[in-house]
Amino acid sequence: MSIHGDNRYAGILVLIFAFLLGFPASGRSQTADQYVELGKTDLANGSLASAHGNFQSALALDSNHQGANFFYALTRVMMISKSSAFDALLDRAGVSADGRDIFQWQADFERDAYGNILLPADSPTGTELQAFAKEDALPAIDGALGNLGKVGSGFQTEYPWTFESGEGIRSGLNTFYTYSGWWNTNEWVGYTLVVNGSEYSIVSNTEDTLTVSPNLNLSSGEYDYRILAPVEIDYGDVLVVRGGLHLTKAGLYIFSAYNVDADIDAVVTRFNVPGFSIQTHLVQAYPQLMTLLPAHQLSEAKASVRSCIEQLAASIQFILGESDAQANDLITLDAGEAAEFSATLEQWSDALDGPTLIGDLNTTVDLTQFFDHPKHLRSFLPAFKGMLIKRGSYPDPTLGGILPAMTAAELNRLLAQVDALAPLDPTDFDGDGRSDLTVWRPGTRVWYTLRSGPAGGYTGTTWGMAGDVLVPGDYDGDGKSDIAVWRPGTGVWYIRPSATGGYTATSWGIASDVPVPGDYDGDGRDDRAVWRPGTGVWYVRPSASPSSYTSTKWGMTGDIAVPGKYFYYEHIAPAVWRAATGIWYIFYSSYWYDTEKWGMNGDIPVPGDYDADGDVNVAVWRPSTGIWYMMVRDGYKTTSWGKSGDIPVPGDYDGDGLTDPAVWRPTTGVWYIKLSGSPGGYTARLWGKPGDVPISTATGILDSMP
């Protein structure tokens, strides 16, 4: 189904705006037909209030006039842009007073230099917006549907539809040159050019020039223009509008059914800060957000959705059954489009009655779980444990059938990307959301991994050679860490992708560099990257555009590279720790960086997510005392774990979203893990032997230490 011409704003606006505002009849010297024609001209010229008044005057003379009812229904839902209530909401939200023309909307929120929205302190709350929708929008839509109910199957009229608009100049006595035109020769012949309120018939056109008749009675200068032609509006279009209004009504019912009492100003302010989190900034900040209010609204929403489907299905049958040509119809439909559209409507209708497969992806959707068994919207989300999103329990692990069946780890990774959580642990080789015990044996070059996933067991993979630097990470974006090494002598990265097998070999870096892989571009894949201590420059080869690279000067000789997703930042940031002073230097952009004094000479930096907020915390482990010092959101934490001679191997070993303090004892090969999700709990596991290299989130840091 397609809307004739390029201007689709009227159809969109019907779905967006809904408001009832009456204008008194201006007199009865005209007939109802004449008022309708005046109203259509006004509407085509963008004079919404005048058009609305003329259609109302027509109804005052003939309440059953089909054309008047149709166009009055449209204008009454668009008149919201002219209402004082709507203007008041925009004013309080800081939206500019100029540019609030529904046909050429240019008004915008106040923004800072970076484009972030700045809302005033008195911005409307969610509850106020909800009240506006319930008290103003819903009655208006009901009224418009009442008007459309008076339009019968024999309805047919013409409307001067705007196909294109723009700016141009009078370039000759009968020619008009546009700045935006790029047309086929004679594409607009027979159409009408409207400039400065006057109409001209288009005789011919080139790619950017119109020749018209009569001559342009204009002085030199720039003018706004429109190109329009009459299109036929019939009962099929009426049915489509009805369907759109029913769908809008359903949306308003749903919006009215849930608690949306949130401080929008505070939410937007936080959203503008890198690292916005659904959990922290919405779920925790507003405990009642999206909880159910009047459940009956959902049953009414379901009825509206079904009415929408019925109206659209009827429109398909009507349009296909038309005997006249569709060349100048507002909405056209061919047999192929009709079949595809009908199949989609049938699927959604079935989904209202129970589980059904939607689309080619065989995704199961059961809308009865939403409409017939109303729950808090949070019931459809996975459960939260810390900041890590766990698999949902209601009504099933696929989030109510919206997502295809997937493992808990796959779901966690999907939602982590949505919620901007911490990047994948480079030691999660089986993709279950937990760190795996892994060691590399230099003598045999074998990687031994004790898998934490449901499959269990262990793997042994030969990869690398003596002198290589271990650089595991998710380089292929499949949610599993890939075995990888960097060879200083050649600067080559040898990566064994878990998704495809085989290997890749890419040259990046020189012998004196420190490899610092990570997701620097935020595309869900780790990038090959090195830090050059001699110059302090970070060289990153983005996975999203591997033929390019970025360079950032940050740090100096003697620093220790500690890249991570710190403090609300969207992805991995270059960072160094200066042991001599204990200061962390974190780079976000050329105008934004952070410094934190944490730790002292002799400590080992062990950054990780120790408070489950989705961001990396600065942290150190002090070998002399075995104490972990962690700077968290609400202050700091300390814990005694390990002893001198141990190697710190922090990671999320229980999958709760918290980094667990852990050490590996080289003399025995035992891993000692303090489980953050179980206060007082710990585990000790033999994995590896003396001479092995344990692999953890701290592996790269240890490699870069002097």
XYZ file of C-alpha atoms in Angstrom:
706
model
C 0.000 0.000 0.000
C 1.385 3.396 -0.881
C 0.206 7.004 -0.572
C 0.042 8.760 -3.906
C 2.762 11.363 -4.281
C 5.701 12.255 -2.071
C 3.946 14.258 0.643
C 2.782 11.821 3.342
C 2.535 14.292 6.204
C -1.239 14.394 6.381
C -1.478 10.660 6.969
C 1.250 10.747 9.588
C -0.298 13.665 11.392
C -3.575 11.866 11.705
C -1.762 9.240 13.723
C 0.088 11.735 15.852
C -2.353 14.519 16.644
C -5.783 14.200 18.138
C -7.676 17.191 19.550
C -11.208 18.534 19.589
C -11.604 22.264 19.052
C -14.744 23.767 17.564
C -15.014 26.979 15.563
C -18.385 28.694 15.162
C -19.974 28.788 11.779
C -19.083 32.045 10.089
C -22.431 32.466 8.392
C -24.772 30.585 6.118
C -24.540 32.496 2.885
C -22.663 29.544 1.401
C -23.937 26.051 0.766
C -22.472 23.033 2.538
C -20.710 22.012 -0.687
C -19.198 25.457 -1.034
C -17.940 25.472 2.540
C -16.293 22.082 1.927
C -14.554 23.350 -1.187
C -13.370 26.452 0.666
C -12.108 24.210 3.471
C -10.205 21.950 1.086
C -8.517 24.977 -0.488
C -7.603 26.298 2.955
C -6.225 22.918 3.989
C -4.162 22.630 0.811
C -2.755 26.114 1.499
C -1.831 25.227 5.073
C -4.563 27.309 6.705
C -5.648 24.693 9.216
C -7.846 26.828 11.490
C -9.730 28.348 8.561
C -10.232 24.919 6.959
C -11.522 23.504 10.250
C -13.986 26.364 10.588
C -15.297 25.927 7.025
C -15.845 22.191 7.483
C -17.679 22.894 10.728
C -19.845 25.467 8.950
C -20.682 22.851 6.317
C -21.773 20.416 9.056
C -23.941 23.129 10.633
C -25.884 23.205 7.369
C -25.826 19.445 6.711
C -24.691 17.206 9.571
C -24.628 14.166 7.261
C -22.544 15.741 4.498
C -19.975 13.038 3.738
C -17.184 15.309 2.521
C -17.607 17.672 5.471
C -17.530 14.761 7.936
C -14.407 13.290 6.363
C -12.375 16.472 6.336
C -13.703 17.660 9.689
C -12.480 14.377 11.178
C -8.999 15.061 9.810
C -8.798 18.658 10.952
C -10.182 18.038 14.423
C -7.310 15.646 15.136
C -4.752 18.075 13.682
C -6.046 21.126 15.528
C -4.077 20.081 18.579
C -1.230 22.103 17.137
C -3.398 25.188 17.583
C -4.602 24.490 21.122
C -3.563 26.506 24.150
C -3.173 23.307 26.186
C -0.704 21.885 23.698
C 1.181 25.163 23.490
C 1.409 25.257 27.281
C 3.008 21.810 27.362
C 5.513 22.830 24.693
C 6.288 26.069 26.532
C 6.992 24.217 29.759
C 9.194 21.751 27.871
C 11.286 24.616 26.517
C 10.234 24.125 22.892
C 10.734 27.233 20.778
C 7.584 29.299 20.220
C 8.381 29.815 16.545
C 7.958 27.111 13.949
C 4.937 25.321 15.425
C 3.183 25.034 12.088
C 1.888 21.492 11.762
C 2.581 21.494 8.019
C 6.139 22.844 8.296
C 7.178 22.034 11.846
C 10.499 23.645 12.791
C 10.119 24.159 16.538
C 12.659 22.317 18.677
C 13.799 21.815 22.247
C 16.533 23.946 23.705
C 19.823 22.132 23.176
C 23.420 22.498 24.295
C 26.454 22.784 22.030
C 26.528 19.019 21.573
C 22.873 18.679 20.612
C 21.672 17.348 23.967
C 18.139 18.349 24.949
C 17.930 20.785 27.864
C 14.556 20.642 29.615
C 13.445 23.332 32.089
C 12.901 22.342 35.696
C 9.133 22.800 35.255
C 8.900 20.387 32.336
C 5.687 18.364 32.147
C 5.796 15.113 34.071
C 4.778 11.791 32.615
C 1.528 12.013 34.572
C 0.690 15.390 33.027
C 1.312 14.088 29.533
C -0.844 11.095 30.346
C -3.670 13.328 31.537
C -3.475 15.329 28.311
C -3.708 12.136 26.274
C -6.700 10.841 28.276
C -8.646 14.056 28.587
C -8.005 15.650 25.210
C -6.723 13.132 22.698
C -9.014 10.162 23.309
C -12.260 12.187 23.136
C -11.059 13.848 19.953
C -10.336 10.533 18.264
C -13.722 9.186 19.301
C -15.317 12.280 17.810
C -13.362 11.904 14.570
C -14.392 8.250 14.306
C -17.986 9.351 14.779
C -17.613 11.736 11.843
C -16.057 9.029 9.668
C -18.952 6.705 10.538
C -21.195 8.996 8.497
C -19.088 8.511 5.346
C -20.487 5.779 3.100
C -18.977 3.455 0.497
C -20.012 5.742 -2.363
C -17.908 8.650 -1.081
C -15.571 10.200 -3.618
C -13.951 13.622 -3.877
C -10.890 15.381 -5.232
C -8.270 17.109 -3.140
C -5.347 19.315 -4.270
C -2.530 17.158 -2.932
C 0.898 18.732 -2.457
C 3.496 16.604 -4.209
C 6.524 18.761 -3.518
C 7.494 22.010 -1.842
C 10.665 24.046 -1.605
C 12.289 27.386 -2.372
C 13.201 28.981 -5.678
C 13.322 32.204 -7.706
C 11.475 33.770 -10.653
C 14.010 33.210 -13.420
C 11.965 34.555 -16.341
C 8.585 35.861 -17.339
C 7.089 32.388 -17.340
C 9.796 30.294 -15.692
C 10.577 29.347 -12.112
C 13.927 27.923 -11.006
C 14.080 25.780 -7.834
C 16.969 25.025 -5.547
C 15.699 21.555 -4.638
C 14.318 20.216 -7.917
C 15.753 17.166 -9.607
C 13.056 15.942 -11.951
C 12.546 13.992 -15.111
C 11.733 16.082 -18.159
C 8.041 17.073 -18.243
C 7.361 15.148 -15.055
C 5.049 17.870 -13.740
C 3.158 18.785 -16.940
C -0.495 19.487 -16.107
C 0.197 19.972 -12.406
C -0.209 23.275 -10.591
C 2.540 25.556 -9.286
C 1.570 27.701 -6.309
C 3.829 30.696 -5.644
C 3.005 33.597 -3.367
C -0.639 32.537 -3.183
C -1.158 32.466 -6.973
C -1.664 29.343 -9.096
C 0.032 28.596 -12.413
C -0.362 25.644 -14.777
C 2.902 23.818 -15.487
C 3.452 23.598 -19.265
C 6.839 21.837 -19.192
C 9.837 21.245 -16.963
C 13.506 20.342 -17.012
C 15.384 18.879 -14.060
C 15.190 22.119 -12.065
C 13.101 24.655 -14.050
C 9.347 24.943 -14.490
C 7.660 26.687 -17.436
C 4.191 27.915 -16.519
C 1.102 29.674 -17.796
C 0.044 32.409 -17.329
C 3.195 34.456 -16.902
C 4.627 34.766 -13.395
C 3.421 38.064 -12.024
C 6.254 38.269 -9.516
C 9.132 40.605 -8.777
C 12.673 39.296 -8.488
C 13.470 37.453 -5.287
C 13.102 34.137 -3.491
C 9.726 32.460 -2.962
C 8.327 29.367 -1.316
C 6.571 27.113 -3.796
C 4.340 24.035 -3.910
C 3.538 21.635 -6.734
C 0.101 20.108 -6.456
C -2.473 18.132 -8.415
C -5.939 16.800 -7.674
C -6.017 13.283 -6.278
C -9.073 11.138 -5.741
C -10.103 10.352 -2.174
C -12.655 7.570 -1.810
C -14.035 5.108 0.703
C -10.835 3.019 0.661
C -8.959 6.025 2.001
C -11.658 6.561 4.625
C -11.145 3.001 5.852
C -7.378 3.529 6.084
C -7.874 6.692 8.149
C -10.295 4.820 10.401
C -7.679 2.104 10.898
C -5.031 4.668 11.761
C -7.287 6.340 14.310
C -8.158 3.027 15.945
C -4.455 2.180 16.216
C -3.731 5.595 17.720
C -6.567 5.032 20.150
C -5.034 1.697 21.176
C -1.716 3.394 21.838
C -3.360 6.028 24.010
C -5.216 3.355 25.984
C -1.949 1.545 26.638
C -0.239 4.805 27.597
C -3.101 5.485 29.998
C -2.945 2.038 31.588
C 0.496 2.351 33.173
C 2.149 4.527 35.755
C 4.376 6.984 33.878
C 4.989 9.342 36.797
C 8.628 10.159 36.076
C 10.535 13.423 36.186
C 11.191 13.765 32.470
C 13.678 16.563 33.014
C 15.778 14.355 35.290
C 15.569 11.391 32.921
C 16.604 13.445 29.884
C 19.412 15.088 31.825
C 20.768 11.707 32.777
C 20.211 10.344 29.288
C 22.499 13.050 27.940
C 25.361 11.670 30.038
C 27.296 8.834 28.405
C 26.413 5.586 30.111
C 22.694 6.121 30.578
C 21.331 2.929 32.119
C 17.751 1.672 32.035
C 18.314 -0.075 35.333
C 19.863 2.769 37.315
C 18.159 5.781 35.801
C 14.675 4.410 35.257
C 13.983 1.155 37.077
C 15.729 2.069 40.310
C 14.954 5.792 40.217
C 11.222 5.283 39.618
C 10.125 2.050 41.323
C 6.478 2.453 40.248
C 7.287 3.294 36.638
C 5.268 1.209 34.148
C 3.257 -0.541 36.820
C -0.376 -1.182 35.933
C -3.115 1.331 36.719
C -6.576 0.615 35.210
C -6.308 -2.837 33.683
C -9.524 -2.378 31.707
C -7.666 0.056 29.454
C -5.750 -2.864 27.989
C -8.905 -4.731 26.984
C -10.100 -1.535 25.317
C -6.728 -1.244 23.598
C -7.105 -4.791 22.296
C -10.522 -3.964 20.874
C -9.034 -0.912 19.152
C -6.217 -2.972 17.637
C -8.746 -5.463 16.320
C -10.824 -2.613 14.873
C -7.706 -1.250 13.178
C -7.017 -4.643 11.582
C -10.638 -4.940 10.421
C -10.648 -1.474 8.864
C -7.369 -2.031 7.021
C -8.516 -5.437 5.776
C -11.719 -3.853 4.477
C -9.684 -1.121 2.765
C -7.687 -3.749 0.875
C -10.835 -5.399 -0.430
C -12.375 -2.095 -1.409
C -9.317 -0.810 -3.273
C -8.854 -4.090 -5.152
C -12.515 -4.083 -6.103
C -12.529 -0.583 -7.592
C -13.553 -0.488 -11.229
C -11.894 2.859 -12.019
C -8.182 3.294 -12.609
C -6.010 4.000 -9.586
C -3.680 6.369 -11.376
C -4.847 9.445 -9.449
C -5.985 7.702 -6.245
C -4.582 8.887 -2.937
C -3.788 5.329 -1.849
C -2.937 2.711 -4.445
C -2.537 -1.028 -4.073
C -1.556 -3.766 -6.486
C -2.296 -7.475 -6.136
C 1.137 -8.370 -4.773
C 1.043 -5.632 -2.143
C -2.487 -6.665 -1.218
C -1.499 -10.292 -0.650
C 1.490 -9.354 1.488
C -0.444 -6.782 3.502
C -3.383 -9.156 4.036
C -1.071 -11.912 5.286
C 0.509 -9.522 7.791
C -2.882 -8.394 9.085
C -3.971 -11.996 9.470
C -0.852 -12.798 11.484
C -1.433 -9.921 13.863
C -5.088 -10.845 14.193
C -4.077 -14.394 15.114
C -1.584 -13.026 17.654
C -4.480 -11.363 19.492
C -5.948 -14.830 20.107
C -2.829 -16.794 20.966
C 0.701 -17.743 19.918
C 1.457 -17.297 16.253
C 4.502 -17.012 14.031
C 5.243 -13.524 12.722
C 7.304 -12.849 9.611
C 10.059 -14.825 8.003
C 12.082 -15.129 11.204
C 9.533 -17.472 12.740
C 9.255 -15.279 15.797
C 6.435 -16.327 18.112
C 4.128 -13.550 19.278
C 1.290 -14.038 21.728
C -0.502 -10.747 22.348
C -2.956 -12.371 24.746
C -0.122 -12.341 27.276
C -0.261 -8.553 27.091
C -3.933 -7.727 26.589
C -5.822 -10.597 28.264
C -3.516 -11.217 31.232
C -2.450 -7.700 32.155
C 0.784 -7.418 34.084
C 3.184 -4.688 34.923
C 5.325 -3.966 31.891
C 8.266 -4.957 34.040
C 6.882 -8.462 34.029
C 7.780 -8.649 30.389
C 11.368 -7.668 31.061
C 14.060 -10.029 32.240
C 14.766 -9.950 35.937
C 17.559 -7.707 37.156
C 20.319 -8.974 39.378
C 22.729 -6.190 40.030
C 23.188 -4.503 36.678
C 23.341 -7.709 34.665
C 20.020 -8.507 33.070
C 19.025 -12.090 33.591
C 16.685 -14.288 31.613
C 13.010 -13.469 32.031
C 10.550 -15.758 33.790
C 7.195 -14.348 32.637
C 5.626 -15.636 30.567
C 8.643 -17.459 29.141
C 12.400 -16.950 28.613
C 11.776 -15.285 25.239
C 10.292 -12.155 26.828
C 6.719 -13.155 26.217
C 7.418 -14.616 22.817
C 8.735 -11.370 21.395
C 12.252 -12.739 21.003
C 13.055 -16.102 19.443
C 14.325 -18.782 21.790
C 17.867 -18.128 22.887
C 20.215 -19.036 25.654
C 20.486 -16.993 28.816
C 23.930 -15.810 27.740
C 22.671 -14.730 24.322
C 19.809 -12.824 25.906
C 22.125 -11.214 28.427
C 24.434 -9.992 25.698
C 21.541 -8.649 23.636
C 20.114 -6.692 26.522
C 23.536 -5.558 27.652
C 24.012 -3.828 24.316
C 20.659 -2.114 24.696
C 21.409 -1.019 28.234
C 25.023 0.019 27.539
C 26.426 -2.428 30.047
C 30.046 -3.379 30.404
C 31.683 -5.091 27.416
C 32.176 -8.804 27.239
C 34.665 -10.368 29.609
C 37.674 -11.420 27.479
C 37.784 -14.739 29.362
C 34.196 -15.799 28.594
C 35.077 -18.363 25.950
C 31.739 -20.233 25.981
C 29.462 -17.176 25.964
C 27.471 -17.939 29.107
C 28.088 -14.563 30.749
C 30.666 -15.909 33.228
C 34.446 -15.843 33.290
C 36.090 -19.170 32.532
C 39.183 -20.496 34.302
C 41.855 -20.371 31.612
C 45.630 -20.774 31.534
C 48.188 -20.723 28.744
C 51.098 -23.152 28.927
C 54.127 -21.574 27.195
C 56.016 -24.848 26.870
C 53.303 -26.516 24.808
C 51.524 -23.335 23.648
C 48.185 -24.830 24.734
C 45.252 -22.804 26.083
C 43.373 -24.811 28.729
C 39.869 -23.549 29.480
C 37.541 -24.923 32.152
C 34.149 -24.017 30.749
C 31.553 -22.577 33.113
C 28.653 -23.025 30.660
C 26.020 -25.786 30.646
C 28.202 -28.001 28.467
C 30.938 -28.012 31.122
C 34.158 -29.856 30.508
C 37.314 -28.256 29.278
C 39.065 -27.419 26.027
C 42.712 -27.478 25.043
C 43.753 -25.401 22.035
C 47.282 -24.927 20.732
C 47.799 -21.306 19.784
C 50.771 -18.954 19.884
C 54.455 -19.325 20.589
C 56.985 -18.352 23.224
C 57.276 -14.569 23.550
C 53.756 -13.863 22.322
C 51.466 -11.552 24.281
C 48.032 -12.962 25.099
C 45.199 -10.761 23.745
C 41.903 -12.694 23.993
C 38.720 -10.821 23.111
C 35.518 -10.950 21.082
C 36.847 -9.890 17.691
C 33.996 -11.391 15.622
C 31.083 -10.123 17.744
C 29.524 -13.534 18.431
C 29.426 -13.074 22.194
C 32.310 -15.460 22.865
C 35.902 -14.540 23.518
C 38.366 -15.585 20.805
C 41.785 -17.063 21.483
C 44.360 -14.556 20.243
C 48.014 -13.553 20.573
C 50.105 -10.593 19.488
C 53.649 -11.251 18.297
C 55.949 -8.336 19.244
C 58.707 -9.351 16.844
C 56.448 -8.900 13.802
C 53.539 -6.865 15.184
C 51.092 -9.483 13.878
C 47.805 -10.326 15.628
C 46.899 -14.018 15.303
C 43.230 -14.509 16.123
C 41.214 -17.729 16.142
C 37.554 -16.612 15.690
C 35.113 -18.721 17.703
C 32.307 -18.040 15.222
C 34.026 -19.373 12.091
C 37.130 -21.254 13.174
C 40.270 -20.878 11.095
C 42.348 -17.835 11.903
C 43.177 -14.275 10.907
C 46.589 -12.620 10.834
C 46.772 -8.835 10.852
C 49.850 -6.663 11.266
C 49.305 -3.831 13.725
C 51.954 -2.340 15.995
C 55.708 -2.500 16.555
C 57.913 -4.378 19.008
C 57.958 -1.628 21.642
C 54.163 -1.283 21.726
C 51.774 -2.560 24.374
C 48.688 -4.316 22.953
C 45.451 -2.848 24.370
C 42.500 -4.539 22.578
C 38.977 -3.397 23.317
C 35.749 -2.129 21.772
C 36.782 1.482 21.148
C 34.116 2.207 18.512
C 31.157 0.662 20.354
C 30.140 -1.807 17.631
C 30.155 -4.860 19.912
C 33.496 -6.192 18.620
C 36.960 -5.773 20.071
C 39.401 -3.714 18.014
C 43.105 -4.333 17.470
C 44.873 -1.560 19.330
C 48.318 -0.732 20.697
C 49.743 1.879 23.024
C 53.187 3.244 22.303
C 54.790 4.207 25.647
C 57.646 6.101 24.031
C 55.282 8.639 22.478
C 52.148 8.053 24.548
C 50.058 7.475 21.411
C 47.191 4.950 21.197
C 46.700 3.466 17.733
C 43.311 1.824 17.217
C 42.204 -0.099 14.147
C 38.379 -0.069 14.370
C 36.612 -3.304 13.516
C 33.793 -1.306 11.942
C 36.225 0.217 9.385
C 39.401 -1.916 9.430
C 41.054 -0.001 6.609
C 41.235 3.117 8.793
C 42.711 3.892 12.186
C 42.599 6.454 14.969
C 45.453 7.848 17.024
C 45.192 9.488 20.447
C 48.067 10.845 22.510
C 47.477 9.835 26.112
C 50.002 8.835 28.766
C 53.786 8.730 28.950
C 56.706 6.390 29.508
C 56.379 4.558 32.814
C 52.572 4.558 32.827
C 50.536 1.368 32.864
C 47.787 1.019 30.263
C 44.358 0.400 31.868
C 41.707 0.911 29.140
C 38.095 0.401 30.157
C 34.491 1.575 30.025
C 34.693 4.061 32.892
C 32.116 6.405 34.421
C 29.146 6.547 32.040
C 31.290 6.312 28.911
C 29.706 4.463 26.017
C 32.631 2.210 25.160
C 36.273 1.506 25.901
C 38.343 4.607 26.670
C 42.144 4.988 26.626
C 43.422 5.210 30.189
C 46.694 4.929 32.104
C 47.685 4.523 35.737
C 50.763 6.355 36.941
C 52.277 4.212 39.684
C 54.608 6.939 40.977
C 51.652 9.177 41.899
C 48.785 6.685 42.037
C 46.773 8.792 39.575
C 44.449 7.347 36.938
C 44.166 9.378 33.738
C 41.067 8.497 31.682
C 40.523 9.958 28.204
C 36.992 10.440 26.848
C 37.447 13.111 24.203
C 39.570 16.115 23.357
C 37.429 18.204 25.711
C 36.632 15.651 28.392
C 38.912 13.568 30.592
C 39.022 12.400 34.184
C 41.702 11.937 36.838
C 41.389 9.863 39.997
C 44.042 9.395 42.680
C 43.727 5.759 43.714
C 46.476 3.415 44.811
C 50.201 3.755 45.371
C 53.483 2.518 43.982
C 53.702 -1.250 44.327
C 49.981 -1.806 43.778
C 48.583 -3.657 40.780
C 45.650 -2.001 38.986
C 42.633 -4.328 38.727
C 39.772 -2.291 37.188
C 36.392 -4.013 37.031
C 32.675 -3.544 37.679
C 32.621 -3.964 41.452
C 29.234 -2.291 42.016
C 27.284 -3.753 39.065
C 26.408 -0.373 37.541
C 27.610 -1.320 34.087
C 30.756 0.805 34.293
C 34.319 -0.073 35.153
C 35.573 1.106 38.551
C 39.157 2.078 39.294
C 40.659 -0.455 41.677
C 44.024 -1.770 42.884
C 45.289 -4.864 44.628
C 48.076 -4.438 47.151
C 50.299 -7.561 47.086
C 52.042 -6.633 50.329
C 48.796 -6.850 52.313
C 46.464 -8.775 49.979
C 43.890 -5.963 50.176
C 41.686 -4.915 47.236
C 40.774 -1.212 47.132
C 37.801 -0.461 44.860
C 36.339 2.983 44.103
C 32.590 2.409 43.625
C 29.687 4.730 42.856
C 28.751 5.359 46.478
C 32.262 5.537 47.930
C 34.752 2.723 48.161
C 35.053 -0.932 49.129
C 37.927 -2.987 50.468
C 38.387 -6.690 50.870
C 41.307 -8.842 51.918
C 41.945 -11.589 49.368
C 45.215 -13.194 48.331
C 48.785 -12.889 49.478
C 52.152 -11.774 48.203
C 53.238 -13.881 45.255
C 49.703 -14.457 43.984
C 48.590 -13.174 40.601
C 45.313 -11.179 40.570
C 42.735 -12.674 38.179
C 39.509 -10.656 38.649
C 36.415 -11.668 36.679
C 32.700 -12.369 36.920
C 32.868 -16.065 37.748
C 29.273 -16.459 38.983
C 27.575 -14.326 36.293
C 25.907 -11.849 38.639
C 27.276 -8.733 36.939
C 29.815 -8.072 39.696
C 33.540 -8.473 39.234
C 34.817 -10.987 41.776
C 38.179 -10.441 43.494
C 40.273 -13.498 42.660
C 43.894 -14.676 42.661
C 45.824 -17.531 41.081
C 48.604 -19.091 43.132
C 51.565 -19.957 40.845
C 53.094 -22.376 43.310
C 50.027 -24.619 43.372
C 47.936 -23.672 40.309
C 44.894 -23.022 42.532
C 42.339 -20.280 41.752
C 40.885 -18.578 44.843
C 37.706 -16.678 43.965
C 35.721 -14.501 46.372
C 32.143 -14.587 45.049
C 30.624 -11.102 45.152
C 27.110 -12.446 44.742
C 27.443 -14.651 47.847
C 28.585 -12.647 50.889
C 31.247 -14.665 52.660
C 31.288 -17.243 49.875
C 34.329 -18.327 47.931
C 35.569 -21.126 45.742
C 38.999 -22.709 45.302
C 39.719 -24.665 42.151
C 42.878 -26.290 40.846
C 43.395 -25.317 37.243
C 46.877 -25.050 35.798
C 50.345 -25.733 37.109
C 53.473 -23.759 37.973
C 54.823 -21.995 34.891
C 51.393 -21.453 33.332
C 50.034 -17.982 32.569
C 46.541 -17.354 34.007
C 44.196 -15.357 31.805
C 41.780 -12.808 33.250
C 40.583 -9.245 32.808
C 43.905 -8.151 34.326
C 46.097 -10.125 31.884
C 46.825 -7.196 29.594
C 47.567 -4.908 32.522
C 50.063 -7.335 33.996
C 51.754 -7.623 30.601
C 52.233 -3.859 30.451
C 53.711 -3.535 33.944
C 57.458 -3.094 34.274
